[in-house]
Every structure is written in C-alpha cells, then in structure tokens.
mmCIF file of C-alpha atoms in Angstrom:
data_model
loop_
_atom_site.group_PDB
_atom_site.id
_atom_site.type_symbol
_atom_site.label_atom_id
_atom_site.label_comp_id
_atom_site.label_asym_id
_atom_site.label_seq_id
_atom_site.Cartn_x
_atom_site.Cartn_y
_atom_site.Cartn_z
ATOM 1 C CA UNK H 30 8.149 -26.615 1.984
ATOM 2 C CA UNK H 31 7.942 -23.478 3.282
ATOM 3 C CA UNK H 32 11.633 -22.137 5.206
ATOM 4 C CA UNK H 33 11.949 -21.944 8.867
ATOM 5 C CA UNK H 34 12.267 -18.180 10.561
ATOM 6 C CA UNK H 35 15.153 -18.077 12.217
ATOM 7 C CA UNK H 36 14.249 -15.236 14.318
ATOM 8 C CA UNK H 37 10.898 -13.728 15.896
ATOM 9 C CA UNK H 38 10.260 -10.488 17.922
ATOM 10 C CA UNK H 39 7.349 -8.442 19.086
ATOM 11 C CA UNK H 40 8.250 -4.748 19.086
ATOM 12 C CA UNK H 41 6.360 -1.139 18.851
ATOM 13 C CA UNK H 42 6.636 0.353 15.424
ATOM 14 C CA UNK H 43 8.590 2.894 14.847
ATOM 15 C CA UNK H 44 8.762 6.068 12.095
ATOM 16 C CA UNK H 45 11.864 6.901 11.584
ATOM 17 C CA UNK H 46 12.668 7.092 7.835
ATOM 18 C CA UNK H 47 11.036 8.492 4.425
ATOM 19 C CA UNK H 48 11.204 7.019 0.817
ATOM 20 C CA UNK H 49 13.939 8.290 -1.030
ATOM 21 C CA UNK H 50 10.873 8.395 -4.162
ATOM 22 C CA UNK H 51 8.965 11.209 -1.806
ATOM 23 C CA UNK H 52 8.848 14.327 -2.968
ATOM 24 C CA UNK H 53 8.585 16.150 0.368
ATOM 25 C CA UNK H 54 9.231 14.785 4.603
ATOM 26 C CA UNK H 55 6.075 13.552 6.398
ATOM 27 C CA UNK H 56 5.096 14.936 9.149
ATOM 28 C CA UNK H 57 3.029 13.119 11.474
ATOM 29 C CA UNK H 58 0.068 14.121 13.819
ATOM 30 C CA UNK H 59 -2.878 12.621 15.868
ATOM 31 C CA UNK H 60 -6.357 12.485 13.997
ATOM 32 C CA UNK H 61 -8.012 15.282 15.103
ATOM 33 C CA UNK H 62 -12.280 14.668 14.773
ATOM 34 C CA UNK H 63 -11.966 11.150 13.548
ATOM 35 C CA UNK H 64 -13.006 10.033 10.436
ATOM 36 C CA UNK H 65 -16.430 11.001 8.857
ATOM 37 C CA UNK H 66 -17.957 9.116 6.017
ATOM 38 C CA UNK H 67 -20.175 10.636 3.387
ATOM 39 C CA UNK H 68 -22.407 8.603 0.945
ATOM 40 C CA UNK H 69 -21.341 4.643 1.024
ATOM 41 C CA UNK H 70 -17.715 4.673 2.308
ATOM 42 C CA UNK H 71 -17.020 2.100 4.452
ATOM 43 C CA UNK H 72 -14.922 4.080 6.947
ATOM 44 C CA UNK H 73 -16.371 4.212 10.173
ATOM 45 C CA UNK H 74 -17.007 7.246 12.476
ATOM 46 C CA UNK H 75 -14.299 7.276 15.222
ATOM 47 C CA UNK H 76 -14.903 9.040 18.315
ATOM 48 C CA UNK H 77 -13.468 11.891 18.703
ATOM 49 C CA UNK H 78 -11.264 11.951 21.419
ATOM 50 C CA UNK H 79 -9.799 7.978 20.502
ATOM 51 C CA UNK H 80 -6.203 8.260 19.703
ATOM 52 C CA UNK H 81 -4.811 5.803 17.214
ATOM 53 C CA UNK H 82 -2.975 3.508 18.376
ATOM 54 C CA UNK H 83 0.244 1.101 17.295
ATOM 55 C CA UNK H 84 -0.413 -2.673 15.706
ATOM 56 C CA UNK H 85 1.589 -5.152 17.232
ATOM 57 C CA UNK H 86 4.162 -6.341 14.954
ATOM 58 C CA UNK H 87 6.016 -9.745 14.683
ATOM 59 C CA UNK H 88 9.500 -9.306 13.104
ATOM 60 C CA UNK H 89 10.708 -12.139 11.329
ATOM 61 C CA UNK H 90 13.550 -13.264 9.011
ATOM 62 C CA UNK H 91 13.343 -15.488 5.834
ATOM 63 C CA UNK H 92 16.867 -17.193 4.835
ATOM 64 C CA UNK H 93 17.056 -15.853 1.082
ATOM 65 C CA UNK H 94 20.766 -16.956 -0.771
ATOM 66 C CA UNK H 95 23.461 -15.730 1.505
ATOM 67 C CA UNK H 96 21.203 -13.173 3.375
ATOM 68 C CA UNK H 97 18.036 -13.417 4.808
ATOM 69 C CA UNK H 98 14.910 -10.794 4.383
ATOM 70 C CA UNK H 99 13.500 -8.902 7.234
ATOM 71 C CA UNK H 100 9.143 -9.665 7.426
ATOM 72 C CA UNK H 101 6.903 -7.757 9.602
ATOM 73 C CA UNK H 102 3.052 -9.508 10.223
ATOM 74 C CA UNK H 103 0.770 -7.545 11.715
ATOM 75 C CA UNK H 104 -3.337 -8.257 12.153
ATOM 76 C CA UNK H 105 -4.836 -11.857 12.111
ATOM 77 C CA UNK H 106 -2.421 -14.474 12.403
ATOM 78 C CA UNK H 107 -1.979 -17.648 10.034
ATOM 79 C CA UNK H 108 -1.989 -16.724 6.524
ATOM 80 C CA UNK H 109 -2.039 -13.104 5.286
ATOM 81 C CA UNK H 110 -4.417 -11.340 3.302
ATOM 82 C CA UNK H 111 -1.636 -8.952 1.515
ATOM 83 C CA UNK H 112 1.842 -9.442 1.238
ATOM 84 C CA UNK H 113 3.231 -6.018 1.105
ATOM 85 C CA UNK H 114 6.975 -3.978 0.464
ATOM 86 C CA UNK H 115 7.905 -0.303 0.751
ATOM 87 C CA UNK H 116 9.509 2.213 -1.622
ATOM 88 C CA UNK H 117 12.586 2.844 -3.102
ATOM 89 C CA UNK H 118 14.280 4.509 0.175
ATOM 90 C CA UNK H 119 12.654 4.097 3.535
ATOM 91 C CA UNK H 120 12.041 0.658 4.314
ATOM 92 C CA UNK H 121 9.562 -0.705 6.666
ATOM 93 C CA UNK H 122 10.002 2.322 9.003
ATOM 94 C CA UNK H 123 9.068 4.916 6.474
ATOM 95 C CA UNK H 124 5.500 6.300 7.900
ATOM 96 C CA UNK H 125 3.757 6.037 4.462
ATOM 97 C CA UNK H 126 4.574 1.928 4.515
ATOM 98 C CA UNK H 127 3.947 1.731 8.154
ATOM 99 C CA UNK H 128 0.787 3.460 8.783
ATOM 100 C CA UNK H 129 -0.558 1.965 5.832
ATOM 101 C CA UNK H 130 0.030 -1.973 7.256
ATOM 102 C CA UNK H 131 -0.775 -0.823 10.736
ATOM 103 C CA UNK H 132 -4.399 0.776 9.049
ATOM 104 C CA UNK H 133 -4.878 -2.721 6.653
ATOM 105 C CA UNK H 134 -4.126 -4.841 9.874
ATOM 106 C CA UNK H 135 -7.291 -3.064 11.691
ATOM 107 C CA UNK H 136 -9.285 -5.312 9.642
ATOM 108 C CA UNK H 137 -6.815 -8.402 7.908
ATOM 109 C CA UNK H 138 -3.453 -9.461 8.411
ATOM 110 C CA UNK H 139 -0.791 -8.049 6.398
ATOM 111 C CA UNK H 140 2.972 -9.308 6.127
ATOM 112 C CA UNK H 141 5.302 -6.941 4.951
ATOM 113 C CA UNK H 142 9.258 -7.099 3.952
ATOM 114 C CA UNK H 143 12.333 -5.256 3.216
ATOM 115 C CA UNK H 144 13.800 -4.886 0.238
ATOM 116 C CA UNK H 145 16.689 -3.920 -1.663
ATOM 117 C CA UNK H 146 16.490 -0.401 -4.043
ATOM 118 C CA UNK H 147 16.903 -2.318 -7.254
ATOM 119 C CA UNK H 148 13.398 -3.036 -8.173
ATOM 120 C CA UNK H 149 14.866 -6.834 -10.199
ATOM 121 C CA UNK H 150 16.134 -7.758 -6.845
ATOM 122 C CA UNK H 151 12.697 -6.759 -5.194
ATOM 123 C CA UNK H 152 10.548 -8.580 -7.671
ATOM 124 C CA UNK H 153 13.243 -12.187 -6.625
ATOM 125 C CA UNK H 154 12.098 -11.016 -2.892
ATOM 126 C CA UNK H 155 8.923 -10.656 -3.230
ATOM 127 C CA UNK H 156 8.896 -14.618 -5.081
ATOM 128 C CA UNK H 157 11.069 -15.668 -1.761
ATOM 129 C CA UNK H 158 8.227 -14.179 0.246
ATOM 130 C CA UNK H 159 5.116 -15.578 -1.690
ATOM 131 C CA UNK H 160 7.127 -19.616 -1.291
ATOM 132 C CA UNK H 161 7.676 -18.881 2.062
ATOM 133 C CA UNK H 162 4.216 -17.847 3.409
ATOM 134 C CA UNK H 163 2.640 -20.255 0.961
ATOM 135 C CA UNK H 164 0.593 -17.222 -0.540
ATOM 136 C CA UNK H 165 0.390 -15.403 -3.753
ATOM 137 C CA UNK H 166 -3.240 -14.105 -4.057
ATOM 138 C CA UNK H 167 -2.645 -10.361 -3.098
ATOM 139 C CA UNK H 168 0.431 -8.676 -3.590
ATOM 140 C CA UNK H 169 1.090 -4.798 -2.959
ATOM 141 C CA UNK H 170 3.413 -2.023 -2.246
ATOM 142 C CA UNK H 171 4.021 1.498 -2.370
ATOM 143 C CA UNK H 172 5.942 3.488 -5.143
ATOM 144 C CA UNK H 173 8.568 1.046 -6.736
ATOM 145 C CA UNK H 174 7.364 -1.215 -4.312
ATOM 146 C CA UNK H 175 3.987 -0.661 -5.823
ATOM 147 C CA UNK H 176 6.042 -1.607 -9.489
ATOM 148 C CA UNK H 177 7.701 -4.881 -7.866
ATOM 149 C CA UNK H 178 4.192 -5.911 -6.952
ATOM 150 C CA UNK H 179 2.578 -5.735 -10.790
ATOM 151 C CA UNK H 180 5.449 -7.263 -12.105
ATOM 152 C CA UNK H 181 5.817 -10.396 -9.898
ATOM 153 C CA UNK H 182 2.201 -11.153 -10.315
ATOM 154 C CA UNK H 183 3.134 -12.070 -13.808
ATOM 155 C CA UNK H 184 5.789 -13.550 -13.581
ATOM 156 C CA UNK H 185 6.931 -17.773 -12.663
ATOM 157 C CA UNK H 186 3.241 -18.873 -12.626
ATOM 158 C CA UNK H 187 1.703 -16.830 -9.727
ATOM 159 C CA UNK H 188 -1.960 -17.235 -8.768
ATOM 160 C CA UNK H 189 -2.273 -13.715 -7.687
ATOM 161 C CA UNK H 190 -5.417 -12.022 -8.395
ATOM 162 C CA UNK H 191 -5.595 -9.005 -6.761
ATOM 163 C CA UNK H 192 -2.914 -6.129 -6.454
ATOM 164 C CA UNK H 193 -2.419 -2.846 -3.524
ATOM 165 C CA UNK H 194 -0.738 -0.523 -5.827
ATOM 166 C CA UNK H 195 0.174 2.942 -3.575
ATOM 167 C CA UNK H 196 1.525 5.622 -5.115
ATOM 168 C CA UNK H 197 2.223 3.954 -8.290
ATOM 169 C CA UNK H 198 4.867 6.176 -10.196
ATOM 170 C CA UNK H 199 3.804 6.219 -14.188
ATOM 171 C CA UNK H 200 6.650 8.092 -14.425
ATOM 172 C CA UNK H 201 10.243 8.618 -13.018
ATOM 173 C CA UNK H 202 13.565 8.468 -13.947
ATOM 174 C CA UNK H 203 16.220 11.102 -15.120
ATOM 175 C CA UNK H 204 13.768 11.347 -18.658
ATOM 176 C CA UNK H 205 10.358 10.710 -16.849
ATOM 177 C CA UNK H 206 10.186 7.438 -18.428
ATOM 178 C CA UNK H 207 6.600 5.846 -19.019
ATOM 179 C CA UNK H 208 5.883 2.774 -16.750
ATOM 180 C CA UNK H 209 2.390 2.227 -17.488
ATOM 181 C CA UNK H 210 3.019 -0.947 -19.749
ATOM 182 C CA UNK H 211 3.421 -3.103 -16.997
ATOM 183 C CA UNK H 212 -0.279 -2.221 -15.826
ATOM 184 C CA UNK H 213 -1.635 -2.825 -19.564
ATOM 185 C CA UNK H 214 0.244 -6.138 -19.559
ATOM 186 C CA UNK H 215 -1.742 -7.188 -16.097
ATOM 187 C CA UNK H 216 -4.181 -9.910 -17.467
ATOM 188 C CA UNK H 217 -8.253 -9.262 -17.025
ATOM 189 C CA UNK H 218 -8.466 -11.811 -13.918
ATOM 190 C CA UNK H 219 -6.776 -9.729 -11.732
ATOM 191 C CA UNK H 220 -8.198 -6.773 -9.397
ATOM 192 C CA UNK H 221 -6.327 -3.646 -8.838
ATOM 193 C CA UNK H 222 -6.797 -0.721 -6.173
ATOM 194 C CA UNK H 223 -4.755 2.191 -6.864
ATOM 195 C CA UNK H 224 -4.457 4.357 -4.273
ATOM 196 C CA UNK H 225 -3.414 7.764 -5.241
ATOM 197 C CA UNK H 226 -2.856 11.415 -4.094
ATOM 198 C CA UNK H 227 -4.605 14.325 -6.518
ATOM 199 C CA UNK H 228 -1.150 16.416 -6.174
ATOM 200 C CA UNK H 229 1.211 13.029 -6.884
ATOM 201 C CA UNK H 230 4.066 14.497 -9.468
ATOM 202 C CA UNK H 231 5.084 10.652 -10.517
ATOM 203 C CA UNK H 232 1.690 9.642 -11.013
ATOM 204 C CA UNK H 233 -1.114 12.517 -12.913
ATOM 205 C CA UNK H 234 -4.338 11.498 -12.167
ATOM 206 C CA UNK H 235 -6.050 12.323 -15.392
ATOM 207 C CA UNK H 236 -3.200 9.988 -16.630
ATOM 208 C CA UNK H 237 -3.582 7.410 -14.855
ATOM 209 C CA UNK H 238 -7.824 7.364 -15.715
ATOM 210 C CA UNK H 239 -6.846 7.290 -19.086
ATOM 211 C CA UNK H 240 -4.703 4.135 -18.364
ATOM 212 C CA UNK H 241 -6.936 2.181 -16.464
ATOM 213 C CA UNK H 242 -9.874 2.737 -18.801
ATOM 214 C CA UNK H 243 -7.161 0.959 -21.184
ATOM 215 C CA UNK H 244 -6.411 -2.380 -18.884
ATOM 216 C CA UNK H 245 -7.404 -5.591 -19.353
ATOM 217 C CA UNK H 246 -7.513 -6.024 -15.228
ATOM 218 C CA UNK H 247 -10.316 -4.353 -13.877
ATOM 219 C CA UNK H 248 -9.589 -1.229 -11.634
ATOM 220 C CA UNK H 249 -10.534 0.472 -8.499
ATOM 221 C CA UNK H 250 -9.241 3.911 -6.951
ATOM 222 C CA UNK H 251 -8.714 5.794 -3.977
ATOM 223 C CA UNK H 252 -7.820 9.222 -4.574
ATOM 224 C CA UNK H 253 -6.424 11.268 -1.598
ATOM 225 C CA UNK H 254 -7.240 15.191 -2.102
ATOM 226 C CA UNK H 255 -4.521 16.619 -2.089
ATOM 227 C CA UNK H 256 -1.717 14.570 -1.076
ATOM 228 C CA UNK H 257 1.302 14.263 -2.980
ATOM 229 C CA UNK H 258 3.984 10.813 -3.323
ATOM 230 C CA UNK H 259 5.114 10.723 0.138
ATOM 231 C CA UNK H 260 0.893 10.350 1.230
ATOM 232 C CA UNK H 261 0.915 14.043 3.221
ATOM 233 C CA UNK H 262 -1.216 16.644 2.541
ATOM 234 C CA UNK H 263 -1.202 20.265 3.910
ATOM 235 C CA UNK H 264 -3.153 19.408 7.193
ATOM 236 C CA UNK H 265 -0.233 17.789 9.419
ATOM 237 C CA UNK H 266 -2.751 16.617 12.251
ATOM 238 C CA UNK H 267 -4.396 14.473 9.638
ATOM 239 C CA UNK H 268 -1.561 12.403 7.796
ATOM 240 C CA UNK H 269 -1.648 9.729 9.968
ATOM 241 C CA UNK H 270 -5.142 8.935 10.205
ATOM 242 C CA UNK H 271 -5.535 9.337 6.446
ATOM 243 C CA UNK H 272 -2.710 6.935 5.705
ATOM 244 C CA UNK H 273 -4.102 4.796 8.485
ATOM 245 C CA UNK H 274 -7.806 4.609 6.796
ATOM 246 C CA UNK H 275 -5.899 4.018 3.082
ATOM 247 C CA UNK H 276 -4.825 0.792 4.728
ATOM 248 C CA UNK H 277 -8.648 -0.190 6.342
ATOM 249 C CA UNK H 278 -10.204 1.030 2.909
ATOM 250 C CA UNK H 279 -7.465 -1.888 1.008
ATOM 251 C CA UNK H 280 -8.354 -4.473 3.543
ATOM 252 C CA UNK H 281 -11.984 -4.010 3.026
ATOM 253 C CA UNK H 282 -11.866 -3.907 -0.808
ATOM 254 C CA UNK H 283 -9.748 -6.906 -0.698
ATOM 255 C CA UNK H 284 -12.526 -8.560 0.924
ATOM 256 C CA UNK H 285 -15.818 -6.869 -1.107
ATOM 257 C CA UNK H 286 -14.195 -5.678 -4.214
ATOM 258 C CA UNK H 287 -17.606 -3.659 -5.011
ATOM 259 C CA UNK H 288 -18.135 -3.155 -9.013
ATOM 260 C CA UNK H 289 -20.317 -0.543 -8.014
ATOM 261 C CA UNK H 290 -18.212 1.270 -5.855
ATOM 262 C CA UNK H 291 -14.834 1.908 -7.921
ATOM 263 C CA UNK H 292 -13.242 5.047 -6.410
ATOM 264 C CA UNK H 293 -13.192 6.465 -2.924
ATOM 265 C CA UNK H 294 -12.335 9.971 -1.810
ATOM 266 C CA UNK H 295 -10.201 10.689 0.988
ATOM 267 C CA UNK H 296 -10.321 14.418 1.849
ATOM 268 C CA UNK H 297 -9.728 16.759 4.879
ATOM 269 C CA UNK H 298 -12.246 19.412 6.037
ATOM 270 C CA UNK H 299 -10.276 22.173 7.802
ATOM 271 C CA UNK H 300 -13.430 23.770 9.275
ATOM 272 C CA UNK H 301 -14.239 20.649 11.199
ATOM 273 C CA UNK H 302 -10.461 19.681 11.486
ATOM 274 C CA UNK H 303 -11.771 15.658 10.205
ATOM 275 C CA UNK H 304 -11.064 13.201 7.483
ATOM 276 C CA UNK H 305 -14.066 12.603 5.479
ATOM 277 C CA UNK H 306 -14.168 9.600 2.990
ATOM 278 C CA UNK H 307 -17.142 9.291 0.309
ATOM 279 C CA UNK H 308 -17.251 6.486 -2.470
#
C-alpha cells in the first residue's frame, strides 16, 4: 500500500537555482513569436503576443527511512504519465527541470522529486517514488537524473517501458568516464527519447547516434540547435519557451511514440525572433 503524504501545498513555481552538471547560468526570457512548426512536428503555433504562463504545482512529501522526499505533480491529476528528477545540483527549482515539467504538464501529468547528489541514493528514491504513486511505466530525468532514470528501470523488477532521458551525460567525471553501458544494457521493450542540445560537452551528438544505433531499446531524439547541458542557447528570449516545448514534445511522444518520426529539431530563427520545431 501506497504511503500517506504528510503534507500538501499549492504554490507558483519558482527559478531560482542551476544544476551544478551545467556548463554555463540560464538565463530566462519570454517567447518572443511563439512557436512555428515545419514539416510534421507536433508543436503548435502560439499566438504571438500569449505569454507563457506557470503550471500549478502540488508539493508533496513521501516518508522515505528517517527523511521524507519532496514531490511536485503538476498537469492531470490521478496517476502520472512520467515520474521525473533533476540534476546533480539544482533541484526542482533549477529552470531546465522546471520548465521542462511545467511544458510536459501542458499535455499529461508529471510528478517530479528531489533528490540527493549521489546518483545510488537517487536510483533508492526514485524506487520509493515508483511504490508510492503505484507507477513505474515512464521514468525520466535530466543529466544524472537522466542516469538514475535508465538505471532504476532495470533494476528490482520494474515494468517500465519507456524512459525521458534530458541531457544524458555519456561522459563526465574527473577522466571523462564512458556511461553509455547503462543505455546498451536497456532491454529492446523499452522506448527511449533523448533529448539533447547540438553544443552539449557531456553528451557529442555524433556519439551518442553511434550508441543508439547500438541499443537493444529502440530510440527517439530531440536535438536542440545549439543548446548546450544547462538547455540555453545564444537567444535568451527563447530558453524558456524551448525548454517549455521539450516538455510538450515528451508528453506527446509518450503518448504516440511514432516509428516514423524518430528525431525532432528544435531551433531558433533570429530573423523572425521564433522557435521553429520540424520532425
């Protein structure tokens, strides 16, 4: 039986915090133009002049040994559709984590949690999570987040079949060890979307073709022009929407999974000052 929350609140989110795994601060803007969608994305046009706006979140504890672990749900309520943990530093306030559940919860719900920095301690959190919420289908995160997420779907008997792997570093470390066995070890009935900037230092793209052209799971991308770990990108005004639409893009592959759509392209046109998405 699932434990009791011991305590519930309803607050606006806030940025205040970056991973400790970014390679540079984010700096956050309003979407200027909206998004526009080449080809068969499934972004939708926004209008021009809509400002994005905050998700409601639901704060939440989960008793866990002698401590209990801080939950945000945002989206549908009831079950989730992703459960979800940040990076090595920020937490749940960092703006790559947050933008990215407030963007998935436009279109599913999402429950995300805190974690510790040691990723065997995040991996036991995420398995407290999953018994709690009675859910193990989707699991996700961002950075080592992204590495607690692969891990714990193979691991004690989990049904998960699908994995939200952002900014998955293939390499880190003080001698840039390899971490890509854990994605060849990910059996061939589970889905992954990476979702990935072009200028990422822990994660090469032409790398990380190369090892998902190697799994066993099958494999999906989004790849951000020109962002880098954190999820920024030269055009300030634009970070937020982009990590925003990263989110949307997740929910909606979580629900389609397209074979014949396997990578998206998130890019920013500085002549028309818009995100454009094409996949």
């Amino acid at each position: 039986m699932a434990a009791q929350r011991q305590t519930r609140s309803k607050k606006p989110q806030s940025n205040i915090a970056e991973d400790r795994e970014d390679t540079q601060h984010s700096v956050l803007g309003e979407l200027k133009g909206g998004y526009r969608v080449d080809g068969t994305g499934s972004a939708q046009l926004e209008d021009s002049s809509a400002t994005l706006t905050t998700s409601s979140v639901e704060q939440y504890n989960i008793p866990f040994n002698d401590k209990s672990i801080v939950c945000e749900r945002r989206g549908e309520a009831g079950r989730p559709a992703l459960i979800f943990t940040h990076g090595a530093g920020g937490g749940l306030a960092n703006p790559a984590t947050s933008e990215f559940a407030n963007g998935f919860a436009e279109k599913a719900g999402i429950v995300s949690f805190q974690g510790t920095m040691n990723l065997q301690s995040r991996i036991k959190t995420f398995h407290a999570v999953m018994l709690h919420e009675q859910f193990d289908s989707a699991l996700g995160g961002r950075s080592m987040g992204a590495r607690a997420a692969a891990t714990a779907a193979i691991e004690e008997n989990c049904q998960t079949k699908a994995l939200v792997l952002v900014s998955y570093p293939l390499v880190g470390g003080k001698n840039k060890e390899s971490r890509e066995q854990t994605l060849l070890d990910l059996p061939k009935d589970v889905d992954v979307l990476f979702v990935s900037g072009s200028r990422d230092a822990q994660c090469d793209l032409a790398d990380l073709n190369d090892i998902m052209s190697r799994m066993d799971a099958r494999s999906w991308l989004i790849c951000v022009e020109e962002a880098d770990h954190s999820m920024t990108w030269k055009a300030k005004s634009g970070v937020q929407g982009m990590r925003r639409l990263t989110g949307r893009l997740a929910a909606e592959w979580l629900r389609d999974r397209d074979v014949n759509t396997r990578r998206y392209n998130i890019s920013w046109n500085e002549e028309a000052a818009e995100i454009h998405c094409s996949g």
